Short mmCIF file of C-alpha atoms and ligand atoms in Angstrom, two decimals:
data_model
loop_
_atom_site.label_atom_id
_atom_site.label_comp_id
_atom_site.label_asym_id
_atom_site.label_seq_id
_atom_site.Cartn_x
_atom_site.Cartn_y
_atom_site.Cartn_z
CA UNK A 1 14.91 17.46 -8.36
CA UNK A 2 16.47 19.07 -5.11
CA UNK A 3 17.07 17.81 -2.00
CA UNK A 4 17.10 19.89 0.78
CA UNK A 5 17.90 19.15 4.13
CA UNK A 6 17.52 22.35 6.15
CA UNK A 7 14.38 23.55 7.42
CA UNK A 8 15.13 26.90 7.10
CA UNK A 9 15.66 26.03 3.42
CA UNK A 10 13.13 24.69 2.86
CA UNK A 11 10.84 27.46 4.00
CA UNK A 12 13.00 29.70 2.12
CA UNK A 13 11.82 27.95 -0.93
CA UNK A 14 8.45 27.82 0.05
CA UNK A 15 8.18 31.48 0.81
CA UNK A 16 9.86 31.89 -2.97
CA UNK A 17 7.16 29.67 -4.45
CA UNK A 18 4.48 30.90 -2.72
CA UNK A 19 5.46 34.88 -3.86
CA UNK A 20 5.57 33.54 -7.70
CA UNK A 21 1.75 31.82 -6.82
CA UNK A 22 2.92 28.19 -7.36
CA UNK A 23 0.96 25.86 -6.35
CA UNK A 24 2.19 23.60 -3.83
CA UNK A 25 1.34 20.09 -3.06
CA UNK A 26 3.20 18.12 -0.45
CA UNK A 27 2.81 14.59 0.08
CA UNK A 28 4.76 13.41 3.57
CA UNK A 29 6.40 9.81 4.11
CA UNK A 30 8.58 8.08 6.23
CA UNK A 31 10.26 6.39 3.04
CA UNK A 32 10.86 3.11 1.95
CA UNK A 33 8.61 4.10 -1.35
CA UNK A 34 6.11 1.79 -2.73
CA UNK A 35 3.03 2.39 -5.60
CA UNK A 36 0.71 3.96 -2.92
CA UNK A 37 3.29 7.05 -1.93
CA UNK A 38 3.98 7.11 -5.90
CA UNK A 39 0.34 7.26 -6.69
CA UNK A 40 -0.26 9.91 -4.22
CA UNK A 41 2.80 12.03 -5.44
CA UNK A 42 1.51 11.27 -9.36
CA UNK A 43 -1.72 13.29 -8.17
CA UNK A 44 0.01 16.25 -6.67
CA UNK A 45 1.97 16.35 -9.94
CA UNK A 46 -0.78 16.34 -11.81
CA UNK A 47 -2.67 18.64 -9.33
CA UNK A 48 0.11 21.11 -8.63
CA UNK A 49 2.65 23.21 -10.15
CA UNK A 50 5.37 22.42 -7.82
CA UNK A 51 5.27 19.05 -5.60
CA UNK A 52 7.54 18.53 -2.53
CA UNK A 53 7.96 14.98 -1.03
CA UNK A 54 9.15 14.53 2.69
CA UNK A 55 10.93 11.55 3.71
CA UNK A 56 11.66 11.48 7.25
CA UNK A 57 11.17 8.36 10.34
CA UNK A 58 9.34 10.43 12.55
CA UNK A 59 10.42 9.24 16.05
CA UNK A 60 8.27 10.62 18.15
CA UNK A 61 5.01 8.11 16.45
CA UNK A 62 7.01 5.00 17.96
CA UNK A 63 6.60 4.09 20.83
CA UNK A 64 9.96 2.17 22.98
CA UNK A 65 8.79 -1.04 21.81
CA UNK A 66 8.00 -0.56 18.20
CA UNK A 67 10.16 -0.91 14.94
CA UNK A 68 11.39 2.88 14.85
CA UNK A 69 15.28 1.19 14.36
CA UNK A 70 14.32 -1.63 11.93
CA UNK A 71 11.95 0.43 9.84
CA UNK A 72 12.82 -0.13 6.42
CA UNK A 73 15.10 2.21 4.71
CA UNK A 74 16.39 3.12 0.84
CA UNK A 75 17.34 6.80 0.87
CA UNK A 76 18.97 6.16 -2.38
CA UNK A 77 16.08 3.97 -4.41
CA UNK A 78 13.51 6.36 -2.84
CA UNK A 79 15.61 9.67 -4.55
CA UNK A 80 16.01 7.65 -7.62
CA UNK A 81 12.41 6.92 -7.89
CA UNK A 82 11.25 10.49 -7.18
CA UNK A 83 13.65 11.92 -9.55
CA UNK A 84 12.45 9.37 -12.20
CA UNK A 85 8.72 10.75 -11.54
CA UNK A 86 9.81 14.33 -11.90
CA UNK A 87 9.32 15.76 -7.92
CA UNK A 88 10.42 19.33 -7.70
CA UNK A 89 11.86 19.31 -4.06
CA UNK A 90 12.50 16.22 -1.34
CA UNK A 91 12.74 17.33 1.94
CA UNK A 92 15.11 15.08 4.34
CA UNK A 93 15.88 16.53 7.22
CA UNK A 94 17.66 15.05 10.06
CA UNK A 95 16.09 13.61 13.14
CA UNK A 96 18.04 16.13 15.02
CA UNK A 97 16.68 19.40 13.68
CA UNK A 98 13.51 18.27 13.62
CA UNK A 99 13.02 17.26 17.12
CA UNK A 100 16.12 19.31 19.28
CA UNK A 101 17.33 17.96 22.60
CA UNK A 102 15.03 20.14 24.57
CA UNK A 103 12.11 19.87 22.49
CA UNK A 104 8.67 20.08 24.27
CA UNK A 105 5.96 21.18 22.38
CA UNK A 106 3.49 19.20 20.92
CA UNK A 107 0.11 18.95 18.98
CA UNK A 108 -2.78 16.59 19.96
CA UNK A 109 -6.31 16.04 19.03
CA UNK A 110 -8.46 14.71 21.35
CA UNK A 111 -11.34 11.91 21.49
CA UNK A 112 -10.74 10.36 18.14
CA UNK A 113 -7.40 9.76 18.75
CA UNK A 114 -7.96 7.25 21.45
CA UNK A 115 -10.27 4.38 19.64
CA UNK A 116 -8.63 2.05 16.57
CA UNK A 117 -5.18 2.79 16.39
CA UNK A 118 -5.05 5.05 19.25
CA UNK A 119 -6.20 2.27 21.79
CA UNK A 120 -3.68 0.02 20.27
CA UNK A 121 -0.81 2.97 19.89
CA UNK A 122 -1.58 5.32 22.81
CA UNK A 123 1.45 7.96 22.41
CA UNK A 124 1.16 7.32 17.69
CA UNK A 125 -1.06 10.14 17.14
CA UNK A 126 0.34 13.05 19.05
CA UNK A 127 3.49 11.58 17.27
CA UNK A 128 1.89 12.32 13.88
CA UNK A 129 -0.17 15.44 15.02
CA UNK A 130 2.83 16.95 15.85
CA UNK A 131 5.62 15.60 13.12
CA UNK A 132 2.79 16.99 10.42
CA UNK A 133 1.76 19.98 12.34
CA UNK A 134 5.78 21.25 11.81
CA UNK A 135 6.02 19.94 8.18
CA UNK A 136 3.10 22.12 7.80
CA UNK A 137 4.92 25.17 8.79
CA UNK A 138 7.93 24.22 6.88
CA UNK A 139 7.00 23.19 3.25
CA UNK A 140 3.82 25.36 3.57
CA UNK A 141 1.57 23.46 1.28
CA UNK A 142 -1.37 24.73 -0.42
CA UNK A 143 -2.19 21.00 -0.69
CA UNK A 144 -1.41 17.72 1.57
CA UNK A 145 -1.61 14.47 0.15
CA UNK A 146 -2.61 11.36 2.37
CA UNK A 147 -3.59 8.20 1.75
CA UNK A 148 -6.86 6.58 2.72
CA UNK A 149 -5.00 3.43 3.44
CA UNK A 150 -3.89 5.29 7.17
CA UNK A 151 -7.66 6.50 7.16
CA UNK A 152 -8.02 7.53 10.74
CA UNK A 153 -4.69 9.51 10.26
CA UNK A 154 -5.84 11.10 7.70
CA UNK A 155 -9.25 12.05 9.27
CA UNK A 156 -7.52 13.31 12.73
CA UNK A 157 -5.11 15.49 10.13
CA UNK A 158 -8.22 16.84 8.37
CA UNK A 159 -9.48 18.03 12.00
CA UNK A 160 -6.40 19.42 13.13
CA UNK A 161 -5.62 21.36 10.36
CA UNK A 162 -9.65 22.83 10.40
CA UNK A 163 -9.43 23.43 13.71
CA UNK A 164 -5.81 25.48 13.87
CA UNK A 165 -6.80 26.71 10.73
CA UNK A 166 -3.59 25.78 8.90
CA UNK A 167 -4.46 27.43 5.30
CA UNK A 168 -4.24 23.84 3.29
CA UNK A 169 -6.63 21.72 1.93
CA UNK A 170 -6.21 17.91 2.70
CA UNK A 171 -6.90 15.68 0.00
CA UNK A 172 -7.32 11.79 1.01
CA UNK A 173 -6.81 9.95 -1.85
CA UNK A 174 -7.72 5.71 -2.18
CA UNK A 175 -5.59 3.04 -1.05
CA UNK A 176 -3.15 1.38 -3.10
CA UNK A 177 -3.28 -2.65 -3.20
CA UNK A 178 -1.41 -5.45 -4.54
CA UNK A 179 -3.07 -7.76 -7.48
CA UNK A 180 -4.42 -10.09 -4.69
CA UNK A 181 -5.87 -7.05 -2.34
CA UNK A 182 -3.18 -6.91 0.05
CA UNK A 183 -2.72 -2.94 0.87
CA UNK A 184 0.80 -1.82 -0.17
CA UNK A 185 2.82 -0.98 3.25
CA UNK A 186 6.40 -0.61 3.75
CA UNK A 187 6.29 -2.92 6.38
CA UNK A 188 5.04 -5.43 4.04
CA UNK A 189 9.13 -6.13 3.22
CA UNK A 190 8.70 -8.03 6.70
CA UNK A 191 6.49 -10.66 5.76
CA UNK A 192 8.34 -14.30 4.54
CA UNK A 193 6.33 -16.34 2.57
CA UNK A 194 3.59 -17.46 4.52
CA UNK A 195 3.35 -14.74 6.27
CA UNK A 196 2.68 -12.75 2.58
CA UNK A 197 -0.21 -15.34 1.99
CA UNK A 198 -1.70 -15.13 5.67
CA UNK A 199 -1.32 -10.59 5.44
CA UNK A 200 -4.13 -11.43 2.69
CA UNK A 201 -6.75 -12.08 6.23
CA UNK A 202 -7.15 -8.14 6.70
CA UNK A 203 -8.73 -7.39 2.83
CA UNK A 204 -10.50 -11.03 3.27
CA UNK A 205 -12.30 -9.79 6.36
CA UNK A 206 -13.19 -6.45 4.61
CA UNK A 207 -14.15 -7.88 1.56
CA UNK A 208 -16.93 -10.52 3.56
CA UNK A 209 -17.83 -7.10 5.64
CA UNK A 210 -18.80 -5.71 2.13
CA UNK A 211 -20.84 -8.92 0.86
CA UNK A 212 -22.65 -8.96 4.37
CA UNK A 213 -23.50 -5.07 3.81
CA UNK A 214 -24.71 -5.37 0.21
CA UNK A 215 -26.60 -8.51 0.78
CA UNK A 216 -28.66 -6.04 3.25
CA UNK A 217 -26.97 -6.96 7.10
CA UNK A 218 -27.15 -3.79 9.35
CA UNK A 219 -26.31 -4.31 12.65
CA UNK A 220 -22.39 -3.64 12.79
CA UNK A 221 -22.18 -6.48 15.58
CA UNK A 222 -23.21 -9.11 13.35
CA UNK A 223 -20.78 -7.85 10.38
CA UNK A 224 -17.83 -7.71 13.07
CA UNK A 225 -18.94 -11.63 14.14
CA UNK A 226 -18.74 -12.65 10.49
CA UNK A 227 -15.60 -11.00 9.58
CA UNK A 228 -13.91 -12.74 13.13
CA UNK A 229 -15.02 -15.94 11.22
CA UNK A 230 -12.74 -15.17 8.03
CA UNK A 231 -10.13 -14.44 10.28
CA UNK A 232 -10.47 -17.77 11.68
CA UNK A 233 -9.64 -19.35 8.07
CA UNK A 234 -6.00 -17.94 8.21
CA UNK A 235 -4.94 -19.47 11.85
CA UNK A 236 -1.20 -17.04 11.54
CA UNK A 237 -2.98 -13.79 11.69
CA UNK A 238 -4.16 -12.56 15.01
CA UNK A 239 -6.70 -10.22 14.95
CA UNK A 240 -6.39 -6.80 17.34
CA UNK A 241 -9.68 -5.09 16.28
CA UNK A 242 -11.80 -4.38 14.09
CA UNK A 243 -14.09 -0.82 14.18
CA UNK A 244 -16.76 0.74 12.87
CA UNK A 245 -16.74 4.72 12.20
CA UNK A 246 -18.57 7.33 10.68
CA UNK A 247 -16.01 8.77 7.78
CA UNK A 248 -16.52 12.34 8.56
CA UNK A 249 -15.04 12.41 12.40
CA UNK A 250 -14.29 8.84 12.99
CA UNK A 251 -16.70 8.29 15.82
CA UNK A 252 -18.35 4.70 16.39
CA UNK A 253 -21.57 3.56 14.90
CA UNK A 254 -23.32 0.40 15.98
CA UNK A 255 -25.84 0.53 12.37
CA UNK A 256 -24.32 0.84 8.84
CA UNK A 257 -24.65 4.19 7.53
CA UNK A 258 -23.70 5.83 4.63
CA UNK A 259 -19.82 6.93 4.10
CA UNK A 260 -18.63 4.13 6.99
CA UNK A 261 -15.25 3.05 7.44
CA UNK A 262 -14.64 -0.66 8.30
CA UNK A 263 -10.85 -0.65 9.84
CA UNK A 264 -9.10 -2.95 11.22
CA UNK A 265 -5.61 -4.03 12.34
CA UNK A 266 -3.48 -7.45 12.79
CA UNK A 267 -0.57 -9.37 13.44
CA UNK A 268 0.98 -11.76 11.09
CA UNK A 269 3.59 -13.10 12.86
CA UNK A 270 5.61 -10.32 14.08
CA UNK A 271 4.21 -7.43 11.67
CA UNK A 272 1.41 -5.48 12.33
CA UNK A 273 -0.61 -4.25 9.84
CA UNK A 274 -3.96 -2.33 9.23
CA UNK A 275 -6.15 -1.49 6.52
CA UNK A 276 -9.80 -0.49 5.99
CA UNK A 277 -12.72 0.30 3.19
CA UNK A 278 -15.17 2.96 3.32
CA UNK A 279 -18.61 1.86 2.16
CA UNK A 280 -20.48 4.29 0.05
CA UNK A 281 -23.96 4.66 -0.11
CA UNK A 282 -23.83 3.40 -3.46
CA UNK A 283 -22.80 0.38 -2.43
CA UNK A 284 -25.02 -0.05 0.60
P1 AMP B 1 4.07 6.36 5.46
O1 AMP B 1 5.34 6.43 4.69
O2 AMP B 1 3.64 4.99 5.82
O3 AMP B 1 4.04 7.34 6.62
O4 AMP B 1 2.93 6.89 4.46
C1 AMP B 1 3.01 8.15 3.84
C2 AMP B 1 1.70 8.44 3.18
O5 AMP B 1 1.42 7.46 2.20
C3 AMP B 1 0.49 8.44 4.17
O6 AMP B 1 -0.40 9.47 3.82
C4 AMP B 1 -0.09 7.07 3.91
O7 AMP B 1 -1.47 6.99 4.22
C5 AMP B 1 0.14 6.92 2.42
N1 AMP B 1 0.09 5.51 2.04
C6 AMP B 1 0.75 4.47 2.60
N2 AMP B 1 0.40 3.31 2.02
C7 AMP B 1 -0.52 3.62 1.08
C8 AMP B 1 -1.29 2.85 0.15
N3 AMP B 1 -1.18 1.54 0.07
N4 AMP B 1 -2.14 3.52 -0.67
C9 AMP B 1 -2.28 4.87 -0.60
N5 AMP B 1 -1.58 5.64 0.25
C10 AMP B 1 -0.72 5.03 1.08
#
């Protein structure tokens, strides 16, 4: 496995790769590896002929009063663990050269990046529209893994790079989750004890959102009422929304349809964390 550090290095490489017609798949993190990044760079491995991992804190999707300082780090595990899987190439490049001192460009998507997390996170997206926009360009993918478990990321991503026409394909693969449903998160490191039992209120809420929908409830008002009332059984987590979307651009529905994701986000304690489920028709 090599590290690289330089952007112009790394595009270097990618130019190389792309001349011998490797495959690339790229799968982007801000470190601090758990089973849901390793799953998604497993696929690309399996997917692709060459895989390249990014681990990088991307300022500019914090805003002043989140946890960009305290955001867990392990440059060493995470290198460790990607060498044990087999990566080709980890791109790490400082904060610096990413973002210069008189950096002012960026890229935003509009609308859909101002219900759910947006409303919550005003400045996040155009954070993570931008940070990925400039990966793009750098490790030159012919794939991008994400995961669904950051769904409307991954949706606004999907739009941006359709609508810029970035030549990758963006494949969203399922959420990763502990034995007892909690999604994997590297801010779950943050939780004490309780706190771990109490995280367990976000896949609780989704899971009664699913009975409600299979037992034949339609009316996305009701669902939201009875998922508020699981939340109510763990009195530590405090709920900050919960929304309704149509998979395919993320915009609201007030009915259940087919291919709808239920997200939602929380506070346990003094971590916030999200997660959501897409129902299938199947499932309906
Ligand atoms: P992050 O390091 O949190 O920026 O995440 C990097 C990538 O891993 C994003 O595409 C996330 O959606 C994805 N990811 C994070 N947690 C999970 C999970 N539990 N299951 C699947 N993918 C995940």
């Amino acid at each position: 496995m090599k590290r690289i550090y330089s952007i112009k290095t790394m595009q270097k490489t990618a130019r190389r790769l792309k001349a011998s017609e490797k495959k690339i798949g790229f799968v982007p993190t801000m470190g601090y590896l758990h089973d849901g990044h390793l799953g998604l760079v497993r696929y690309s491995l399996q997917h692709c002929s060459v895989t390249v991992v990014s681990i990088f804190v991307n300022p500019a999707q914090f805003a002043p009063n989140e946890d960009l300082k305290n955001y867990p780090r392990d440059m060493k595990r995470d290198l460790k663990l990607l060498r044990e899987l087999g990566v080709d190439y980890v791109f790490t490049p400082e904060p610096d050269s990413m973002y210069t001192k008189s950096f002012k460009t960026y890229v935003s998507v509009e609308k859909i990046t101002g219900s759910a997390e947006g409303k919550s996170r005003p400045t996040h997206f155009r954070g993570v529209t931008t940070i990925v926009a400039k990966l793009l360009n750098i490790v030159q993918p012919d794939v991008i893994f994400l995961g669904q478990k950051d769904i409307q990321q991954a949706i606004i991503l999907r739009k941006m790079t359709d609508e810029l026409n970035f030549p990758v394909k963006v494949s969203i693969r399922p959420t990763a989750r502990e034995k007892d449903g909690l999604a994997m998160s590297s801010r779950n490191v943050y939780l004490n004890k309780g706190e771990r039992e109490t995280a367990l209120s976000l896949y609780s809420a989704l899971t009664t959102a699913k009975i409600e929908i299979k037992s034949g409830l339609k009316d996305v008002s009701k669902i939201k009422n009875r998922m508020k009332k699981s939340f109510e059984k763990f009195p530590g987590a405090e709920l900050e929304y919960i929304y309704f979307a149509d998979s395919s651009d993320f915009s609201p529905v007030k009915r259940v349809i087919p291919d709808m994701v239920i997200a939602l986000a929380a506070k346990v304690g003094r971590t916030r964390l999200i997660d959501n489920i897409i129902i299938s028709p199947r499932s309906k």
